[in-house]
Amino acid sequence: MDIPKQYDPKEAEQHHYERWEKNGYFAPEINRDPKAPVFSIVIPPPNVTGSLHMGHALQHTLMDVMTRHKRMCGYRALWLPGMDHAGISTQLMVSRALKKEGKSRHDLGREKFVERVWQWKRESGGQITVQMRRLGDSVDWSREKFTMDEDLSRIVREVFVRLYEDGMIYRGNRIVNWCPQDQTVLSDLEVEKQPQAGKLYYLQYPIKNSDKRVTVATTRPETMLGDTAVAVNPGDERYGALVGQTVLLPLTNREIPIIADEYVDPQFGTGAVKITPAHDPNDYDMGLRHNLPQVVVIDPHAKMTADAGVDFAGLDRYKAREKVVADFEGLGLLEKIVDYEFSISKCERCKTVIEPLISTQWFMKMDQLRDVALALMSREQLPHFTPETYRKVYTDWLENLRDWTISRQLWWGHQIPAWYTPSGDVIVATSEEEARAKAGTSELTQDPDVLDTWFSSALWPFSTLGWPNDTEDLKTFYPTSVLVTARDIIFLWVSRMVMMGLKFVGDEPFADVFITGTILDSQGQRMSKTKMNGVDPIDVFDKFGVDATRLTLAQVGSTDTRWNEKQVESYRNFANKIWNAARFCLLNSEGAEVKPEILEQSTALHDRWIVSRLNRAARDLNAAINAYDFHGAVQTLYHFFWDDFCDWYIELAKADVTAEQDSAARTEARTRLLTVLEHALRLLHPFMPYITEELWQRLPGEKGLHAAYSGAQPTVMLTAYPEGATNLVDEAAESEMQVIIELISRVRNIRSEMNIKPGERIPVVVASSSENLRRVFSSARDQISRLVRASEVTVNERLDAPKASARAVLSGGAELAVPLEGLIDFEQERRRLQREQEKLQAEATKLEAQLGNPNFVERAPVERVNEVRERIAAIAQQSSQLQQTVENLQ
RNA sequence: AGGCGCGUAGCUCAGGGGUAGAGCACUACCUUGACACGGUAGGGGUCUGCGGUUCAAAUCCGCACGCGCCUACCA
């Protein structure tokens, strides 16, 4: 058999995925058990323009671990993939491509432009699906969806119409966030706040029929051209007399009132605020309260309008700002300018400063849906968030939810299914035909706007499953089991899916929500394109292998973690360890094959021990995965495989397995070793799909699949995930083995501390008053001998060894001695024993202090007190044995 | 301004009322027939600080400091 010494991940990553996909292993139909429980996840659809970044790699790893785990547990498992049309990003991307050809989207016209986007999508969209295959995502590609698919688009229209008919969608004229660059409205969630070092300008407005002035402070002087009032707090004594008077607004010919409103904070600035209802959300609200006119002085391109006056019309907003300030200064009305840090709203896509503008848009009322979602949370604690702290984030957000601006002035997206008659009536329908029928005319114009991308995403968990038809998929897979996503879209997406799911299907879209952590760069900064500090997962795959990367990511779970390549390297080493352990098993497999029954028929201590450890690990793993404790799961796998299986079991079994002579005992040892390995590969598979499949395929024997998949081509993917049988967890075997392990470690410690040459064989004397322990030592005599390189191992009731021996006391009431005539350095040995003694004493002192405290004895649980007493007794015994030993050295 | 999270070994992180953990890094020895991407044995922490609750606090509760993130209409 030819197995290289080093594992080559690329080799394994090359062919298995294609076979899994081709054989339909990812589709839930592979499960033949009609009574199989169901597990389903819908993928957070990545942008069609996107490529795989660390965040995806993390989320996908976790979703794949869960899906593979549940599939192996016999669940009818579906992980449904798809992509999002990503309105603004995609439109921008294609527009940029056009620009290189010297064209704009307006040159093409809407229809041609949209066709161009589709063409782009066909040719270069969905790069990420290739990368998902590399990562090993076991998604059912036969169910792949795209938010702009015809069927999903129809569902979007259907939902829109129903919401409109329910009075939850309306068209209105309001102040909105406008991006002057992208020429579209944005929702509150699509603008980002940034701290900005700016200026606060103090402007003086003359009061009519008086020589007094009132000073207002503003960060945006240009908006004063649209002021329609000055407001003060009604309780502000400084200004009480002014309320009701009129201000002569400089640079304009207008007179505006001084009004009183609670909103004004007397502590801030001068306590008097200029009010510009057309260009500030707060002023807008105040304008409505006081019936103030809205004077629009800034247009959608962020240029000043004719209403700003002839001196300003056509100026850019920042140029206008300079001119307003200069003019005030010229008039002697500029009181002062102070440095001031405030936050500014920017378009999250293009980073242009948002202009609040009054505009006609489509909105969705959220109060009713919000209440239903909140009721679900208070009544059933759904969805259940992991980590739980996000429950509060989610509910707080919902409680403060406002209407959602759902229209966008884009061409790429779901065009709003509303038509206008020549007389201006609005007809909302699922198709133009239906609209014509409703309107009684064919002279209709469709609303040019499209819907916010998140509108279709909100429907994702049921639109992908065939709603509004009562499909098998919808009945089977909805509600889905868990949603895995990053925390930044809890509001944009998670909450909206809950609301829409409840409204249209009647059930919550998912029971659980797992919020992943964030992978930061090594400096603790968020990875971002602009900072160029991102780590490309594909590069990591190439360098360390997909499986090692997955293990690293799975371990991250819900914690924010700095990217640490050393960690991946360590898991690359782990993969290599697995490879070489398997290599050893396979190189010594002649005459043997995997045979699961053998595990229950183990009699030797080390065999019962590894079976116990295996089942314990399996039990812990199932519990950890089900509790979304991925970090714990990875640790369990790592230590079971490396420490228990490689460091101890293989070494203990080695003599039997590698015996030159063929024998029943050798075959049995080999069979057991192969079988334990096969179980370990199954445990590892959800985390490390490639190396496990590669090795599993090489194991000899009829390796069974889970009953639900009988008849399928052999693959570790479809084997049963070991459950961890309680009856095979053998506490006695584990504690007996623990004594052997301790014995071996102590002797090795003596060898190392005494500087005994590695090749030197030494006699070992062990003694215990316990007959059982003596039996344990005797049966393990050969193994102990090999692992500590002993010339002979003697087991007695009482320790009988020459003075010139190194000694140690074991925790189970056993002692050992290593006679070292001529080799031992008495002084060194005394120091070594002294250190042991000190450690014990330190512990004893602590425990005795505890026992000496009457409150402890009275109030602590009895078991606890007894534990301490027993421990003290054990230490006392060990200690006196050690003392004896030290004295014997004289 | 509020809310949330975090502060544990040199580094990256687990843990979480009852004797401080892992990986990496470090020290010594080892090319022993699976693996040097390895083996064996070690060293290393008053668990940010101060108070409180408790028989017992790294763990629970306050407060302070530091670091993140989120929400917010202070011009």
mmCIF file of C-alpha atoms in Angstrom, chain A residues 13-187:
data_model
loop_
_atom_site.group_PDB
_atom_site.id
_atom_site.type_symbol
_atom_site.label_atom_id
_atom_site.label_comp_id
_atom_site.label_asym_id
_atom_site.label_seq_id
_atom_site.Cartn_x
_atom_site.Cartn_y
_atom_site.Cartn_z
ATOM 1 C CA GLU A 13 -10.436 18.401 -2.252
ATOM 2 C CA GLN A 14 -10.298 17.666 -5.940
ATOM 3 C CA HIS A 15 -12.738 14.881 -6.541
ATOM 4 C CA HIS A 16 -15.042 14.121 -3.613
ATOM 5 C CA TYR A 17 -17.327 17.118 -3.887
ATOM 6 C CA GLU A 18 -18.214 16.445 -7.476
ATOM 7 C CA ARG A 19 -19.132 12.888 -6.645
ATOM 8 C CA TRP A 20 -21.243 13.892 -3.620
ATOM 9 C CA GLU A 21 -23.103 16.424 -5.711
ATOM 10 C CA LYS A 22 -23.571 14.154 -8.718
ATOM 11 C CA ASN A 23 -24.877 11.312 -6.573
ATOM 12 C CA GLY A 24 -27.504 13.541 -5.015
ATOM 13 C CA TYR A 25 -26.192 13.184 -1.453
ATOM 14 C CA PHE A 26 -27.026 16.802 -0.689
ATOM 15 C CA ALA A 27 -30.683 16.491 -1.603
ATOM 16 C CA PRO A 28 -33.118 15.514 1.142
ATOM 17 C CA GLU A 29 -34.561 12.894 -1.229
ATOM 18 C CA ILE A 30 -31.520 10.717 -0.523
ATOM 19 C CA ASN A 31 -33.206 9.932 2.783
ATOM 20 C CA ARG A 32 -35.515 6.941 2.261
ATOM 21 C CA ASP A 33 -37.039 6.935 5.716
ATOM 22 C CA PRO A 34 -40.566 8.326 5.425
ATOM 23 C CA LYS A 35 -40.607 8.980 9.155
ATOM 24 C CA ALA A 36 -37.285 10.779 9.221
ATOM 25 C CA PRO A 37 -37.227 13.940 11.312
ATOM 26 C CA VAL A 38 -36.612 17.097 9.310
ATOM 27 C CA PHE A 39 -33.803 19.597 9.465
ATOM 28 C CA SER A 40 -33.675 22.632 7.215
ATOM 29 C CA ILE A 41 -31.688 25.787 6.726
ATOM 30 C CA VAL A 42 -32.070 28.443 4.079
ATOM 31 C CA ILE A 43 -28.840 30.133 3.214
ATOM 32 C CA PRO A 44 -28.485 33.849 3.738
ATOM 33 C CA PRO A 45 -28.358 34.554 0.021
ATOM 34 C CA PRO A 46 -25.032 36.099 -0.882
ATOM 35 C CA ASN A 47 -24.983 38.941 -3.371
ATOM 36 C CA VAL A 48 -24.784 37.765 -6.947
ATOM 37 C CA THR A 49 -21.868 40.181 -7.346
ATOM 38 C CA GLY A 50 -20.010 38.887 -4.344
ATOM 39 C CA SER A 51 -17.195 36.485 -3.724
ATOM 40 C CA LEU A 52 -16.509 34.428 -0.649
ATOM 41 C CA HIS A 53 -15.139 36.411 2.283
ATOM 42 C CA MET A 54 -14.250 35.285 5.800
ATOM 43 C CA GLY A 55 -17.723 36.057 7.091
ATOM 44 C CA HIS A 56 -19.288 33.750 4.509
ATOM 45 C CA ALA A 57 -16.681 31.084 5.168
ATOM 46 C CA LEU A 58 -17.515 31.211 8.863
ATOM 47 C CA GLN A 59 -21.278 31.113 8.415
ATOM 48 C CA HIS A 60 -21.103 28.424 5.778
ATOM 49 C CA THR A 61 -18.817 26.246 7.844
ATOM 50 C CA LEU A 62 -21.252 26.343 10.743
ATOM 51 C CA MET A 63 -24.272 25.690 8.549
ATOM 52 C CA ASP A 64 -22.484 22.838 6.846
ATOM 53 C CA VAL A 65 -21.418 21.299 10.147
ATOM 54 C CA MET A 66 -24.999 21.353 11.346
ATOM 55 C CA THR A 67 -26.411 20.036 8.095
ATOM 56 C CA ARG A 68 -23.891 17.233 7.763
ATOM 57 C CA HIS A 69 -24.343 16.330 11.411
ATOM 58 C CA LYS A 70 -28.113 16.166 11.173
ATOM 59 C CA ARG A 71 -27.959 14.302 7.894
ATOM 60 C CA MET A 72 -25.756 11.673 9.543
ATOM 61 C CA CYS A 73 -28.197 11.515 12.426
ATOM 62 C CA GLY A 74 -30.826 10.400 9.931
ATOM 63 C CA TYR A 75 -32.638 13.677 9.483
ATOM 64 C CA ARG A 76 -34.161 14.593 6.146
ATOM 65 C CA ALA A 77 -31.729 17.462 5.821
ATOM 66 C CA LEU A 78 -32.039 20.386 3.460
ATOM 67 C CA TRP A 79 -29.683 23.287 3.158
ATOM 68 C CA LEU A 80 -31.152 25.467 0.471
ATOM 69 C CA PRO A 81 -28.788 27.693 -1.515
ATOM 70 C CA GLY A 82 -29.421 30.807 -3.514
ATOM 71 C CA MET A 83 -28.357 34.302 -4.335
ATOM 72 C CA ASP A 84 -29.622 37.803 -3.930
ATOM 73 C CA HIS A 85 -29.956 40.226 -6.829
ATOM 74 C CA ALA A 86 -28.516 42.956 -4.595
ATOM 75 C CA GLY A 87 -30.153 45.954 -6.268
ATOM 76 C CA ILE A 88 -27.789 48.822 -5.701
ATOM 77 C CA SER A 89 -24.457 46.944 -5.772
ATOM 78 C CA THR A 90 -25.282 45.087 -8.927
ATOM 79 C CA GLN A 91 -26.618 48.130 -10.709
ATOM 80 C CA LEU A 92 -23.501 50.059 -9.712
ATOM 81 C CA MET A 93 -21.225 47.297 -10.896
ATOM 82 C CA VAL A 94 -22.805 47.124 -14.342
ATOM 83 C CA SER A 95 -22.987 50.910 -14.555
ATOM 84 C CA ARG A 96 -19.272 51.090 -13.904
ATOM 85 C CA ALA A 97 -18.620 48.574 -16.669
ATOM 86 C CA LEU A 98 -20.733 50.674 -19.004
ATOM 87 C CA LYS A 99 -18.850 53.772 -18.049
ATOM 88 C CA LYS A 100 -15.657 52.192 -19.325
ATOM 89 C CA GLU A 101 -17.373 51.954 -22.686
ATOM 90 C CA GLY A 102 -18.186 55.636 -22.358
ATOM 91 C CA LYS A 103 -21.874 54.988 -21.817
ATOM 92 C CA SER A 104 -24.344 55.514 -19.023
ATOM 93 C CA ARG A 105 -27.370 53.438 -18.218
ATOM 94 C CA HIS A 106 -29.499 56.275 -19.560
ATOM 95 C CA ASP A 107 -27.889 55.872 -22.963
ATOM 96 C CA LEU A 108 -29.108 52.295 -23.059
ATOM 97 C CA GLY A 109 -32.524 52.899 -21.604
ATOM 98 C CA ARG A 110 -34.145 50.817 -18.942
ATOM 99 C CA GLU A 111 -34.986 47.686 -20.893
ATOM 100 C CA LYS A 112 -31.565 47.327 -22.519
ATOM 101 C CA PHE A 113 -29.836 48.091 -19.249
ATOM 102 C CA VAL A 114 -31.724 45.422 -17.365
ATOM 103 C CA GLU A 115 -30.985 42.942 -20.147
ATOM 104 C CA ARG A 116 -27.343 43.925 -19.797
ATOM 105 C CA VAL A 117 -27.433 43.138 -16.084
ATOM 106 C CA TRP A 118 -28.908 39.731 -16.795
ATOM 107 C CA GLN A 119 -26.180 39.133 -19.312
ATOM 108 C CA TRP A 120 -23.581 40.079 -16.733
ATOM 109 C CA LYS A 121 -25.214 37.715 -14.252
ATOM 110 C CA ARG A 122 -25.145 34.819 -16.723
ATOM 111 C CA GLU A 123 -21.534 35.401 -17.638
ATOM 112 C CA SER A 124 -19.821 36.385 -14.435
ATOM 113 C CA GLY A 125 -22.338 36.365 -11.612
ATOM 114 C CA GLY A 126 -22.346 33.821 -8.870
ATOM 115 C CA GLN A 127 -18.609 33.420 -8.593
ATOM 116 C CA ILE A 128 -19.322 32.505 -5.018
ATOM 117 C CA THR A 129 -21.095 29.262 -5.908
ATOM 118 C CA VAL A 130 -17.819 27.861 -7.191
ATOM 119 C CA GLN A 131 -16.144 28.849 -3.949
ATOM 120 C CA MET A 132 -18.954 27.307 -1.915
ATOM 121 C CA ARG A 133 -18.232 24.014 -3.615
ATOM 122 C CA ARG A 134 -14.590 24.307 -2.647
ATOM 123 C CA LEU A 135 -15.581 24.962 0.968
ATOM 124 C CA GLY A 136 -17.618 21.774 0.846
ATOM 125 C CA ASP A 137 -21.064 23.272 1.399
ATOM 126 C CA SER A 138 -23.516 20.400 1.279
ATOM 127 C CA VAL A 139 -26.299 22.507 -0.182
ATOM 128 C CA ASP A 140 -28.966 21.070 -2.426
ATOM 129 C CA TRP A 141 -28.103 22.743 -5.717
ATOM 130 C CA SER A 142 -31.205 21.310 -7.350
ATOM 131 C CA ARG A 143 -33.222 23.755 -5.257
ATOM 132 C CA GLU A 144 -30.999 26.772 -5.872
ATOM 133 C CA LYS A 145 -32.903 30.065 -6.078
ATOM 134 C CA PHE A 146 -32.259 33.605 -7.187
ATOM 135 C CA THR A 147 -34.358 36.433 -5.824
ATOM 136 C CA MET A 148 -35.099 37.658 -9.347
ATOM 137 C CA ASP A 149 -36.254 34.259 -10.640
ATOM 138 C CA GLU A 150 -39.645 34.439 -12.296
ATOM 139 C CA ASP A 151 -41.378 32.455 -9.567
ATOM 140 C CA LEU A 152 -39.818 34.445 -6.753
ATOM 141 C CA SER A 153 -40.653 37.694 -8.532
ATOM 142 C CA ARG A 154 -44.267 36.620 -8.823
ATOM 143 C CA ILE A 155 -44.322 35.972 -5.094
ATOM 144 C CA VAL A 156 -42.912 39.432 -4.445
ATOM 145 C CA ARG A 157 -45.777 40.965 -6.441
ATOM 146 C CA GLU A 158 -48.300 38.751 -4.710
ATOM 147 C CA VAL A 159 -47.087 39.867 -1.298
ATOM 148 C CA PHE A 160 -47.019 43.500 -2.349
ATOM 149 C CA VAL A 161 -50.603 43.353 -3.551
ATOM 150 C CA ARG A 162 -51.833 41.628 -0.412
ATOM 151 C CA LEU A 163 -50.092 44.142 1.830
ATOM 152 C CA TYR A 164 -51.477 47.001 -0.242
ATOM 153 C CA GLU A 165 -54.977 45.607 -0.014
ATOM 154 C CA ASP A 166 -54.544 45.257 3.735
ATOM 155 C CA GLY A 167 -53.635 48.916 3.895
ATOM 156 C CA MET A 168 -50.094 48.173 5.031
ATOM 157 C CA ILE A 169 -48.367 49.558 1.970
ATOM 158 C CA TYR A 170 -48.992 53.143 0.975
ATOM 159 C CA ARG A 171 -47.553 55.872 -1.159
ATOM 160 C CA GLY A 172 -46.674 59.088 0.570
ATOM 161 C CA ASN A 173 -44.771 62.332 0.452
ATOM 162 C CA ARG A 174 -42.252 62.577 3.255
ATOM 163 C CA ILE A 175 -38.775 63.456 4.225
ATOM 164 C CA VAL A 176 -36.457 60.606 3.311
ATOM 165 C CA ASN A 177 -32.752 59.775 3.074
ATOM 166 C CA TRP A 178 -31.653 60.678 -0.424
ATOM 167 C CA CYS A 179 -28.342 59.724 -1.987
ATOM 168 C CA PRO A 180 -27.384 62.482 -4.444
ATOM 169 C CA GLN A 181 -24.840 60.164 -6.063
ATOM 170 C CA ASP A 182 -26.948 57.042 -6.584
ATOM 171 C CA GLN A 183 -30.089 59.112 -7.133
ATOM 172 C CA THR A 184 -32.250 56.965 -4.972
ATOM 173 C CA VAL A 185 -33.960 56.975 -1.638
ATOM 174 C CA LEU A 186 -32.478 54.749 1.085
ATOM 175 C CA SER A 187 -33.948 53.222 4.210
#
